Amino acid sequence: MEATEHKNFIEQIIDSHNESGRFQKRVHTRFPPEPNGYLHIGHAKSICLNFGLAQKYNGKCNLRFDDTNPETEDVEYVESIRNDVRWLGFQWDGEFFASDYFDQLYQWAEQLIMKGKAYVDDQSAEQIAATRGTPTVPGKESPFRNRSVEENLDLFRRMKAGEFEEGSRVLRAKIDMSSPNMHMRDPVLYRIKKARHHRTGDRWCIYPMYDFAHGLCDSIEGITHSICTLEFEVHRPLYDWLIEQLGIYHPQQIEFARLNLSYTVMSKRKLLELVEGKYVNSWDDPRLPTISGLRRRGYTPAAIRHFADKIGVAKRDNIIDVALLEFCIREDLNKIAPRTMAVLRPLKVVITNYPEGQTEEVSALINPEMPQLGSRLVPFGREIYIEQDDFMENPPKGYFRLTPGGEVRLKYAYIIRCEEVIKDAAGNITELRCIYFPESKSGSDTSGKKVKGTIHWVAAHEAASAEVRLYDRLFTIPDLSDIPEGKDWKDFINPHSLEVIPDAKIEKNMLQASIGSIWQFERLGYFCTDPDTNKSNKLVFNRTVTLKDTWAKAH
Ligand code: ATP
Ligand code: MG
């Protein structure tokens, strides 16, 4: 382990426990998602933290599904969560469900009743909310607060037996209605929900509240450090109170700042709204910050882990610039993505002095960052495609690409000069006639020519078509927590977050690219083959990220 000064505050707490012997030097964390949506990059932060601590301290980490809200949860989500955690590179020690513990939790609720520490309240949710008071004004005690243990037990058992309507009764802890901490003002522990649970079916019609279940599940599993986000700091007294009342094993809850990312939303509720409202195509839409969306976009587990590491653990909420996430993926893909050339908006170039019927192959490194991978051969011929915006008829000063009469280098190949611009009846440029200089070939250039620009290209005789999807920020403002009055967060969805290029030109050998493989299209960015490739019988690529940050300049 590193020296203390490099440790984050959670590691320092663990070290102090190891010194005092509080947990017999054990470290056992858990990642506790509620299976009510797909995981996002914020969860990835929590996963890397919890599994990372277990690895560092030679401990364990459980995957626990916090499934106490039957209406919103589903097995589809359970499976996607398992898949995402594994994909990020982690294997859990135990896999548990809060619902596995419903019997034990129920027993503990009865114990609290028997100790006079919990009561059945017949007030409605509205009445309970109205009598809670405010942080500065004490709440009012419920008229049902001083029921006898026998009556409470009887009512709670009948709640469990399904005798009462939803919303007609709850079980509350009996703590302190004038506590300065609102969470200690007789919090609700159980409510009636006549809903089918994805695992326990119709066996239960009362379900524990998160605050009741969470710490007790931690206790059952022997968790040492229960790491959660900052908003649960004010719940910690209740976490501790329940465990102390029951006299059971006591984990330590530790809070850290949740990850917020600029230009996106992270709450599952909002993500669900985007999916269901068809603002995006699916949970794995490459524009979403979901783990499945990032994967489809071309993010690698290593880049996400690196990002989680770089942002560290903070004690105060902040917004991380999404540019940092993009930096991490660029850094990773630069090392691992093979290079190829593709042309998004093709303009045909005919090299008039290149012999008709002749072709050749020019050599390029697979990845200049990894010269040991060797070279690839790129087909070249008389007709090629270049990008439309690599040619300008009336160029501004400082434009070093192709112009009428101007010269430019075709990457890995020859220098060409534009001799003629062909246009259609409407005046659109349809083709360029150029000449090439045979002695200017890259690697053996004896032409003595100096050109300032180098552009990419694809040989027409070896070109295939592909659909390319270019993505931009999903929102137009960086901080979605700061919506002006009278506006909805969805008003700030970027209408140009997806641009589809229907007919880009790629090298024919790219037709072999497997789904999910990631490439650098030279000068254009990193691109990942999309699963829609199979559906559409045509290669579909998602741009993961551009080579350089163009956002800051353009907006
Ligand atoms: P959401 O608001 O997106 O639904 P949640 O906290 O309700 O998030 P859970 O499934 O309960 O989602 O979260 C599982 C774990 O992931 C919790 O320990 C939670 O603290 C953590 N987590 C969730 N969102 C973030 C985030 N943005 N940054 C860091 N950790 C997070
Ligand atoms: Mg939650």
Coordinates of C-alpha atoms and ligand atoms in Angstrom, one line a residue:
M1 CA 0.0 0.0 0.0
E2 CA 1.0 3.6 -0.6
A3 CA 2.0 6.0 2.1
T4 CA -0.8 7.4 4.2
E5 CA -0.8 10.8 2.6
H6 CA -1.8 9.3 -0.7
K7 CA -4.7 7.5 0.7
N8 CA -8.2 8.7 0.4
F9 CA -10.3 9.4 3.4
I10 CA -12.1 6.1 3.2
E11 CA -8.8 4.2 3.2
Q12 CA -7.7 6.2 6.2
I13 CA -10.9 5.1 8.0
I14 CA -10.3 1.5 7.1
D15 CA -6.6 1.8 8.3
S16 CA -7.8 3.2 11.6
H17 CA -10.2 0.3 12.0
N18 CA -7.4 -2.1 11.2
E19 CA -5.3 -0.5 13.9
S20 CA -8.0 -0.5 16.5
G21 CA -9.1 -4.1 15.5
R22 CA -12.7 -3.1 15.2
F23 CA -13.3 -5.5 12.4
Q24 CA -10.5 -7.9 13.1
K25 CA -8.7 -6.4 10.1
R26 CA -11.5 -7.6 7.8
V27 CA -12.7 -5.5 4.9
H28 CA -16.0 -6.5 3.4
T29 CA -17.8 -4.0 1.2
R30 CA -20.9 -4.4 -1.0
F31 CA -22.4 -2.8 -4.1
P32 CA -26.1 -2.5 -3.4
P33 CA -28.1 -1.4 -6.5
E34 CA -31.8 -1.3 -6.6
P35 CA -32.8 -3.3 -9.7
N36 CA -35.1 -0.6 -11.1
G37 CA -33.0 0.5 -14.0
Y38 CA -29.7 0.1 -15.8
L39 CA -26.5 1.1 -14.2
H40 CA -24.8 4.4 -15.1
I41 CA -21.4 5.9 -14.8
G42 CA -22.2 7.0 -11.2
H43 CA -22.8 3.4 -10.3
A44 CA -19.5 2.6 -12.0
K45 CA -17.8 5.0 -9.6
S46 CA -19.3 3.1 -6.7
I47 CA -18.5 -0.3 -8.1
C48 CA -14.9 0.6 -8.7
L49 CA -14.7 2.0 -5.2
N50 CA -16.3 -0.9 -3.4
F51 CA -14.6 -3.7 -5.4
G52 CA -11.4 -1.7 -5.5
L53 CA -11.2 -1.4 -1.7
A54 CA -11.9 -5.1 -1.4
Q55 CA -9.0 -5.9 -3.8
K56 CA -6.6 -3.4 -2.1
Y57 CA -7.2 -4.8 1.4
N58 CA -7.5 -8.4 0.3
G59 CA -11.1 -8.4 1.4
K60 CA -14.5 -9.2 -0.1
C61 CA -17.2 -7.4 -1.9
N62 CA -20.8 -8.5 -2.3
L63 CA -23.3 -7.7 -5.0
R64 CA -26.6 -7.1 -3.2
F65 CA -29.8 -6.3 -5.0
D66 CA -31.8 -3.8 -2.8
D67 CA -35.1 -5.1 -4.0
T68 CA -37.6 -3.6 -1.5
N69 CA -39.8 -1.7 -4.0
P70 CA -41.7 -4.4 -5.9
E71 CA -43.5 -2.1 -8.3
T72 CA -40.5 -0.6 -10.0
E73 CA -38.1 -3.6 -10.0
D74 CA -37.6 -6.3 -12.6
V75 CA -35.4 -9.3 -13.4
E76 CA -34.4 -7.6 -16.7
Y77 CA -32.6 -5.0 -14.5
V78 CA -31.0 -7.7 -12.3
E79 CA -29.5 -9.4 -15.3
S80 CA -28.2 -6.1 -16.8
I81 CA -26.6 -5.2 -13.5
R82 CA -24.8 -8.5 -13.2
N83 CA -23.6 -8.1 -16.8
D84 CA -22.4 -4.6 -16.3
V85 CA -20.5 -5.3 -13.1
R86 CA -18.8 -8.3 -14.8
W87 CA -18.0 -6.2 -17.9
L88 CA -16.3 -3.6 -15.7
G89 CA -14.0 -6.3 -14.7
F90 CA -15.2 -7.3 -11.2
Q91 CA -16.4 -10.5 -9.7
W92 CA -18.4 -10.4 -6.5
D93 CA -17.9 -12.7 -3.6
G94 CA -21.5 -13.2 -2.5
E95 CA -24.7 -12.4 -4.5
F96 CA -27.6 -11.5 -2.3
F97 CA -31.0 -10.0 -2.5
A98 CA -32.6 -7.9 0.3
S99 CA -35.7 -10.0 -0.4
D100 CA -33.7 -13.1 0.8
Y101 CA -33.9 -11.5 4.2
F102 CA -37.5 -10.6 4.4
D103 CA -38.2 -13.2 7.1
Q104 CA -35.3 -12.1 9.2
L105 CA -36.2 -8.4 8.7
Y106 CA -39.8 -9.1 9.7
Q107 CA -38.6 -10.9 12.9
W108 CA -36.5 -7.9 13.8
A109 CA -39.5 -5.6 13.3
E110 CA -41.5 -7.7 15.8
Q111 CA -38.5 -7.5 18.2
L112 CA -38.6 -3.7 18.0
I113 CA -42.3 -3.7 18.7
M114 CA -41.8 -6.0 21.7
K115 CA -39.1 -3.6 23.0
G116 CA -41.6 -0.8 22.7
K117 CA -39.5 0.8 19.9
A118 CA -42.0 0.5 17.1
Y119 CA -45.7 1.0 16.6
V120 CA -48.4 0.7 14.1
D121 CA -49.7 4.1 12.9
D122 CA -53.2 4.3 11.4
Q123 CA -52.5 7.8 10.0
S124 CA -52.4 8.3 6.3
A125 CA -49.1 9.2 4.5
E126 CA -50.5 12.8 4.2
Q127 CA -51.2 13.0 7.9
I128 CA -47.8 11.6 8.8
A129 CA -46.1 14.1 6.5
A130 CA -48.2 17.0 7.9
T131 CA -47.2 16.2 11.5
R132 CA -43.5 15.7 10.9
G133 CA -42.7 19.4 11.6
T134 CA -39.8 21.2 10.0
P135 CA -36.1 21.1 10.9
T136 CA -36.8 24.0 13.3
V137 CA -40.3 23.1 14.4
P138 CA -40.8 19.8 16.3
G139 CA -43.2 17.3 14.9
K140 CA -46.5 16.2 16.5
E141 CA -46.7 12.7 18.1
S142 CA -49.2 10.4 16.4
P143 CA -52.3 9.6 18.4
F144 CA -51.5 5.9 17.9
R145 CA -47.9 6.3 19.2
N146 CA -48.7 4.8 22.6
R147 CA -50.5 1.7 21.7
S148 CA -49.7 -1.4 23.8
V149 CA -47.1 -3.9 22.6
E150 CA -49.9 -6.5 22.3
E151 CA -52.0 -4.2 20.1
N152 CA -49.0 -3.3 17.9
L153 CA -48.0 -6.9 17.5
D154 CA -51.6 -7.9 16.6
L155 CA -52.0 -5.1 14.1
F156 CA -48.5 -5.7 12.5
R157 CA -49.3 -9.4 12.1
R158 CA -52.6 -8.6 10.5
M159 CA -50.8 -6.1 8.2
K160 CA -48.6 -9.0 7.2
A161 CA -51.6 -11.2 6.7
G162 CA -53.1 -8.8 4.2
E163 CA -56.1 -7.7 6.3
F164 CA -55.7 -4.0 5.6
E165 CA -55.7 -1.8 2.6
E166 CA -52.6 -0.2 1.2
G167 CA -51.9 3.1 2.8
S168 CA -54.2 2.5 5.8
R169 CA -51.4 1.6 8.3
V170 CA -47.6 1.6 8.6
L171 CA -45.1 0.5 11.1
R172 CA -43.1 3.3 12.5
A173 CA -40.0 3.4 14.8
K174 CA -40.6 5.1 18.1
I175 CA -37.7 7.5 18.4
D176 CA -38.1 11.3 18.9
M177 CA -40.7 13.5 17.2
S178 CA -38.7 16.6 18.1
S179 CA -35.3 15.4 17.0
P180 CA -33.4 18.0 14.9
N181 CA -32.8 15.2 12.5
M182 CA -36.0 14.7 10.5
H183 CA -35.1 11.1 9.8
M184 CA -35.3 10.3 13.5
R185 CA -38.9 11.6 13.8
D186 CA -40.5 8.2 14.0
P187 CA -39.5 7.0 10.5
V188 CA -41.7 4.6 8.7
L189 CA -40.2 1.0 8.7
Y190 CA -42.8 -1.0 6.8
R191 CA -45.7 -0.1 4.5
I192 CA -48.5 -2.2 2.9
K193 CA -48.0 -2.8 -0.8
K194 CA -50.2 -5.4 -2.5
A195 CA -47.8 -5.8 -5.3
R196 CA -46.2 -8.8 -6.8
H197 CA -42.5 -9.0 -6.2
H198 CA -40.1 -10.3 -8.9
R199 CA -38.6 -12.8 -6.5
T200 CA -41.0 -13.4 -3.6
G201 CA -44.2 -13.3 -5.7
D202 CA -47.3 -12.7 -3.6
R203 CA -45.8 -14.0 -0.4
W204 CA -45.5 -10.5 1.1
C205 CA -47.9 -7.6 1.1
I206 CA -45.8 -5.5 3.5
Y207 CA -42.4 -4.4 2.4
P208 CA -39.6 -2.8 4.5
M209 CA -38.4 0.7 3.8
Y210 CA -34.9 1.3 2.5
D211 CA -33.7 2.8 5.8
F212 CA -34.9 -0.2 7.7
A213 CA -33.6 -2.8 5.4
H214 CA -30.3 -1.4 4.3
G215 CA -28.3 -1.4 7.5
L216 CA -29.8 -4.7 8.7
C217 CA -28.8 -6.4 5.4
D218 CA -25.3 -5.0 5.8
S219 CA -25.3 -6.5 9.3
I220 CA -26.5 -9.9 8.2
E221 CA -23.8 -10.1 5.5
G222 CA -21.0 -9.0 7.9
I223 CA -20.2 -5.9 5.9
T224 CA -17.5 -3.9 7.5
H225 CA -17.7 -0.6 5.5
S226 CA -21.0 0.3 4.1
I227 CA -20.2 3.0 1.6
C228 CA -23.0 5.2 0.3
T229 CA -23.5 8.7 -1.2
L230 CA -23.5 11.9 0.8
E231 CA -27.3 12.3 1.0
F232 CA -27.4 9.3 3.4
E233 CA -25.2 11.1 5.9
V234 CA -28.4 12.3 7.7
H235 CA -29.7 8.7 7.6
R236 CA -26.7 7.4 9.5
P237 CA -28.1 8.0 13.0
L238 CA -31.1 5.9 12.1
Y239 CA -28.8 3.2 10.6
D240 CA -26.9 3.1 13.9
W241 CA -30.1 3.3 16.0
L242 CA -31.7 0.3 14.5
I243 CA -28.6 -1.9 14.8
E244 CA -28.1 -0.8 18.4
Q245 CA -31.7 -1.4 19.4
L246 CA -31.5 -4.9 18.0
G247 CA -28.1 -5.5 19.5
I248 CA -26.7 -7.0 16.3
Y249 CA -23.3 -6.8 14.4
H250 CA -22.6 -3.2 13.6
P251 CA -21.0 -2.1 10.3
Q252 CA -19.7 1.4 9.7
Q253 CA -21.5 3.5 7.2
I254 CA -19.3 5.9 5.3
E255 CA -20.5 8.6 2.9
F256 CA -18.8 10.0 -0.2
A257 CA -19.9 12.5 -2.9
R258 CA -21.9 11.1 -5.7
L259 CA -20.5 11.5 -9.2
N260 CA -22.2 14.2 -11.3
L261 CA -21.1 14.6 -14.9
S262 CA -21.6 17.7 -17.0
Y263 CA -24.1 17.7 -19.9
T264 CA -26.0 14.7 -18.8
V265 CA -28.4 13.3 -16.2
M266 CA -27.7 10.4 -14.0
S267 CA -30.7 9.5 -11.9
K268 CA -32.4 6.3 -13.0
R269 CA -35.8 8.0 -12.9
K270 CA -34.7 10.6 -15.4
L271 CA -32.9 8.0 -17.5
L272 CA -36.1 6.0 -17.5
E273 CA -38.0 9.1 -18.6
L274 CA -35.6 9.6 -21.5
V275 CA -36.0 6.0 -22.6
E276 CA -39.8 5.8 -22.2
G277 CA -40.4 9.2 -23.7
K278 CA -38.3 8.1 -26.7
Y279 CA -35.9 11.0 -26.4
V280 CA -33.3 8.3 -26.9
N281 CA -33.7 4.8 -28.5
S282 CA -33.0 2.5 -25.6
W283 CA -31.2 2.1 -22.3
D284 CA -28.0 1.4 -24.2
D285 CA -28.3 4.4 -26.5
P286 CA -24.7 5.5 -27.0
R287 CA -25.7 9.1 -25.9
L288 CA -26.7 7.9 -22.4
P289 CA -24.3 7.7 -19.5
T290 CA -25.4 4.2 -18.8
I291 CA -22.7 1.6 -18.6
S292 CA -24.5 -0.3 -21.5
G293 CA -24.7 3.0 -23.5
L294 CA -21.0 3.7 -22.9
R295 CA -20.1 0.1 -23.9
R296 CA -22.1 0.5 -27.1
R297 CA -20.5 3.8 -27.8
G298 CA -17.0 2.2 -27.6
Y299 CA -15.9 2.9 -24.1
T300 CA -13.7 0.3 -22.6
P301 CA -13.8 -1.1 -19.0
A302 CA -10.2 0.1 -18.5
A303 CA -11.0 3.7 -19.5
I304 CA -14.0 3.8 -17.1
R305 CA -11.9 2.3 -14.2
H306 CA -9.2 4.8 -14.9
F307 CA -11.7 7.6 -14.9
A308 CA -13.2 6.4 -11.6
D309 CA -9.7 6.4 -10.2
K310 CA -8.8 9.8 -11.5
I311 CA -11.8 11.5 -10.0
G312 CA -11.0 10.0 -6.6
V313 CA -13.4 10.1 -3.7
A314 CA -14.7 13.5 -2.6
K315 CA -16.5 14.6 0.5
R316 CA -18.4 17.4 -1.3
D317 CA -20.7 17.3 -4.2
N318 CA -19.3 18.6 -7.5
I319 CA -19.7 18.2 -11.2
I320 CA -17.0 16.4 -13.2
D321 CA -16.4 17.7 -16.7
V322 CA -17.4 15.0 -19.2
A323 CA -14.2 16.1 -21.1
L324 CA -12.3 14.1 -18.4
L325 CA -14.2 11.0 -19.3
E326 CA -13.4 11.6 -22.9
F327 CA -9.8 12.2 -22.1
C328 CA -9.7 8.7 -20.4
I329 CA -11.2 6.9 -23.4
R330 CA -8.9 8.7 -25.9
E331 CA -5.9 7.7 -23.9
D332 CA -6.9 4.1 -23.8
L333 CA -8.0 3.8 -27.4
N334 CA -4.9 5.6 -28.7
K335 CA -3.0 2.6 -27.4
I336 CA -5.3 -0.2 -28.5
A337 CA -7.4 0.9 -31.5
P338 CA -6.0 -0.2 -34.9
R339 CA -6.0 2.6 -37.5
T340 CA -7.9 2.6 -40.7
M341 CA -9.1 5.3 -43.1
A342 CA -12.8 6.2 -43.8
V343 CA -14.4 9.1 -45.5
L344 CA -17.6 10.3 -44.0
R345 CA -18.8 12.7 -46.7
P346 CA -17.2 11.5 -49.9
L347 CA -16.0 13.6 -52.8
K348 CA -14.6 11.6 -55.7
V349 CA -11.2 12.4 -57.0
V350 CA -9.9 11.0 -60.3
I351 CA -6.2 10.9 -60.7
T352 CA -6.0 11.4 -64.5
N353 CA -2.3 10.5 -64.9
Y354 CA -2.6 7.3 -62.9
P355 CA -2.8 4.4 -65.4
E356 CA -6.3 3.1 -65.9
G357 CA -6.8 -0.4 -64.6
Q358 CA -3.7 -0.2 -62.3
T359 CA -3.9 -0.5 -58.6
E360 CA -1.4 -0.8 -55.8
E361 CA -1.1 -1.1 -52.0
V362 CA 0.6 1.4 -49.8
S363 CA 2.0 0.5 -46.4
A364 CA 0.8 2.0 -43.1
L365 CA 1.4 1.0 -39.4
I366 CA -1.5 -0.8 -37.8
N367 CA -1.0 1.5 -34.8
P368 CA 1.9 3.9 -34.6
E369 CA 1.7 3.7 -30.8
M370 CA 2.4 0.0 -31.1
P371 CA 4.9 -0.4 -33.9
Q372 CA 5.5 -4.0 -32.9
L373 CA 2.0 -4.8 -34.4
G374 CA 3.5 -4.2 -37.8
S375 CA 1.9 -2.8 -40.9
R376 CA -1.2 -3.0 -43.0
L377 CA -1.6 -2.6 -46.7
V378 CA -4.0 0.1 -47.9
P379 CA -5.4 -0.2 -51.5
F380 CA -4.8 2.7 -53.8
G381 CA -5.9 3.4 -57.3
R382 CA -6.9 5.9 -60.0
E383 CA -10.2 6.9 -58.2
I384 CA -10.4 7.7 -54.6
Y385 CA -12.7 9.4 -52.1
I386 CA -11.7 12.3 -50.0
E387 CA -13.7 14.3 -47.5
Q388 CA -15.8 17.1 -49.0
D389 CA -14.4 19.5 -46.5
D390 CA -10.8 18.6 -47.4
F391 CA -11.4 20.6 -50.6
M392 CA -12.3 24.3 -50.8
E393 CA -12.8 26.3 -54.0
N394 CA -12.2 29.6 -52.3
P395 CA -10.1 28.8 -49.3
P396 CA -9.4 31.2 -46.5
K397 CA -5.9 32.0 -45.5
G398 CA -4.2 29.2 -43.6
Y399 CA -6.3 26.4 -45.3
F400 CA -3.7 23.8 -46.1
R401 CA -5.8 21.1 -47.7
L402 CA -6.8 20.7 -51.3
T403 CA -7.7 23.8 -53.4
P404 CA -7.9 24.5 -57.2
G405 CA -4.3 24.3 -58.4
G406 CA -3.1 23.4 -54.9
E407 CA -1.2 20.4 -53.7
V408 CA -1.8 18.1 -50.8
R409 CA -0.4 14.8 -49.6
L410 CA -2.6 11.7 -49.5
K411 CA -1.6 10.0 -46.3
Y412 CA 0.7 7.0 -46.9
A413 CA 0.6 7.6 -50.6
Y414 CA 1.3 10.4 -53.1
I415 CA 1.1 14.2 -53.4
I416 CA -1.7 15.3 -55.8
R417 CA -2.5 18.5 -57.4
C418 CA -6.1 19.6 -58.3
E419 CA -6.4 20.5 -61.9
E420 CA -10.1 20.7 -62.5
V421 CA -13.3 21.0 -60.5
I422 CA -16.4 19.3 -62.0
K423 CA -19.8 20.6 -61.0
D424 CA -23.4 19.5 -61.7
A425 CA -26.1 21.8 -63.2
A426 CA -26.9 23.2 -59.7
G427 CA -23.3 24.2 -59.2
N428 CA -22.5 21.4 -56.6
I429 CA -19.0 20.0 -56.8
T430 CA -19.3 16.4 -57.9
E431 CA -15.7 15.4 -58.7
L432 CA -12.1 16.6 -58.8
R433 CA -9.6 15.9 -61.5
C434 CA -6.1 15.7 -60.1
I435 CA -2.7 14.6 -61.1
Y436 CA -0.3 12.7 -58.9
F437 CA 3.5 12.8 -58.7
P438 CA 4.8 9.2 -58.9
E439 CA 8.1 10.0 -57.2
S440 CA 6.4 11.6 -54.2
K441 CA 5.4 8.3 -52.6
S442 CA 5.5 8.3 -48.8
G443 CA 8.6 6.7 -47.5
S444 CA 10.5 7.1 -50.8
D445 CA 9.7 10.6 -51.7
T446 CA 12.3 12.1 -54.1
S447 CA 10.0 14.7 -55.6
G448 CA 11.5 17.5 -53.6
K449 CA 8.0 18.9 -53.1
K450 CA 6.9 20.5 -49.9
V451 CA 3.2 20.5 -49.0
K452 CA 1.6 21.7 -45.8
G453 CA -1.4 19.5 -45.7
T454 CA -2.0 15.7 -45.4
I455 CA -5.5 14.3 -45.9
H456 CA -7.0 10.8 -45.6
W457 CA -8.8 9.0 -48.4
V458 CA -10.3 5.7 -49.4
A459 CA -9.6 3.9 -52.8
A460 CA -12.9 3.7 -54.8
H461 CA -12.2 0.2 -56.2
E462 CA -11.9 -1.2 -52.7
A463 CA -14.5 0.9 -50.9
A464 CA -17.6 -0.3 -49.1
S465 CA -20.5 1.8 -47.6
A466 CA -21.2 2.2 -44.0
E467 CA -23.6 4.1 -41.8
V468 CA -21.8 6.2 -39.3
R469 CA -23.5 7.7 -36.2
L470 CA -21.9 10.9 -34.8
Y471 CA -22.9 11.9 -31.3
D472 CA -22.9 15.1 -29.5
R473 CA -23.7 16.1 -25.9
L474 CA -27.2 15.0 -24.9
F475 CA -27.9 18.3 -23.2
T476 CA -27.1 21.9 -24.1
I477 CA -26.2 23.0 -20.6
P478 CA -23.5 21.6 -18.3
D479 CA -25.3 21.7 -15.0
L480 CA -28.8 20.0 -15.1
S481 CA -29.3 20.6 -11.4
D482 CA -29.6 24.3 -12.1
I483 CA -32.7 24.6 -14.3
P484 CA -34.1 28.1 -14.6
E485 CA -37.6 28.6 -13.1
G486 CA -40.5 27.6 -15.4
K487 CA -38.3 25.3 -17.4
D488 CA -38.1 21.5 -17.5
W489 CA -34.8 19.7 -17.6
K490 CA -36.0 18.0 -20.9
D491 CA -36.2 21.5 -22.5
F492 CA -32.4 21.4 -22.6
I493 CA -32.1 18.2 -24.6
N494 CA -29.7 18.9 -27.5
P495 CA -31.7 18.4 -30.7
H496 CA -28.5 17.6 -32.6
S497 CA -27.2 14.9 -30.3
L498 CA -27.3 12.4 -33.1
E499 CA -26.2 12.8 -36.7
V500 CA -26.5 9.9 -39.0
I501 CA -24.2 9.7 -42.0
P502 CA -25.9 7.2 -44.3
D503 CA -23.2 6.5 -46.8
A504 CA -19.6 6.8 -45.6
K505 CA -16.9 5.1 -47.4
I506 CA -14.7 2.6 -45.6
E507 CA -12.0 0.1 -46.8
K508 CA -13.6 -3.1 -47.9
N509 CA -11.6 -5.2 -45.5
M510 CA -13.5 -3.5 -42.7
L511 CA -16.5 -5.6 -43.6
Q512 CA -14.8 -8.3 -41.5
A513 CA -14.9 -6.0 -38.4
S514 CA -16.6 -7.7 -35.5
I515 CA -19.4 -6.1 -33.5
G516 CA -18.0 -4.0 -30.7
S517 CA -14.6 -3.7 -32.3
I518 CA -13.0 -0.3 -32.0
W519 CA -11.0 1.5 -34.7
Q520 CA -9.4 4.8 -35.2
F521 CA -10.6 6.4 -38.4
E522 CA -7.6 8.6 -39.1
R523 CA -8.2 12.2 -38.4
L524 CA -11.9 11.6 -37.5
G525 CA -11.8 9.9 -34.2
Y526 CA -12.5 6.5 -32.6
F527 CA -15.4 4.4 -33.9
C528 CA -17.0 1.2 -32.7
T529 CA -19.1 -1.2 -34.7
D530 CA -22.7 -1.2 -33.6
P531 CA -24.9 -4.3 -33.1
D532 CA -27.3 -2.8 -35.6
T533 CA -24.8 -4.0 -38.2
N534 CA -26.3 -7.4 -38.0
K535 CA -29.9 -6.1 -38.4
S536 CA -29.3 -3.8 -41.3
N537 CA -26.8 -5.9 -43.2
K538 CA -24.6 -2.9 -43.5
L539 CA -21.8 -1.9 -41.3
V540 CA -22.9 0.6 -38.7
F541 CA -20.3 2.6 -36.7
N542 CA -20.7 4.8 -33.6
R543 CA -18.2 7.5 -33.0
T544 CA -16.9 7.0 -29.5
V545 CA -15.0 10.3 -29.4
T546 CA -13.2 12.7 -31.7
L547 CA -9.4 12.7 -31.7
K548 CA -9.3 16.2 -30.1
D549 CA -11.8 18.1 -28.1
T550 CA -13.7 20.2 -30.6
W551 CA -16.6 21.0 -28.3
A552 CA -14.9 23.9 -26.5
K553 CA -14.0 25.6 -29.7
A554 CA -17.4 25.2 -31.5
H555 CA -19.7 26.3 -28.7
Ligands
ATP1 P1 -30.3 6.8 -8.9 O1 -30.6 8.1 -8.3 O2 -29.6 6.8 -10.2 O3 -31.5 5.9 -8.9 P2 -29.5 5.4 -6.6 O4 -28.5 5.8 -5.6 O5 -31.0 5.4 -6.2 O6 -29.2 6.2 -7.9 P3 -29.0 2.6 -6.3 O7 -29.3 1.5 -7.3 O8 -29.7 2.7 -5.1 O9 -29.2 4.0 -7.2 O10 -27.4 2.8 -6.1 C1 -26.6 1.7 -5.9 C2 -25.3 2.2 -5.4 O11 -24.7 3.1 -6.3 C3 -25.5 3.0 -4.1 O12 -24.6 2.7 -3.1 C4 -25.4 4.4 -4.5 O13 -24.9 5.2 -3.5 C5 -24.4 4.3 -5.7 N1 -24.6 5.4 -6.6 C6 -25.7 5.7 -7.3 N2 -25.5 6.8 -8.0 C7 -24.2 7.2 -7.8 C8 -23.4 8.3 -8.3 N3 -23.9 9.2 -9.1 N4 -22.2 8.4 -7.9 C9 -21.7 7.5 -7.0 N5 -22.4 6.5 -6.5 C10 -23.6 6.3 -6.9
MG2 MG -31.7 4.2 -4.7

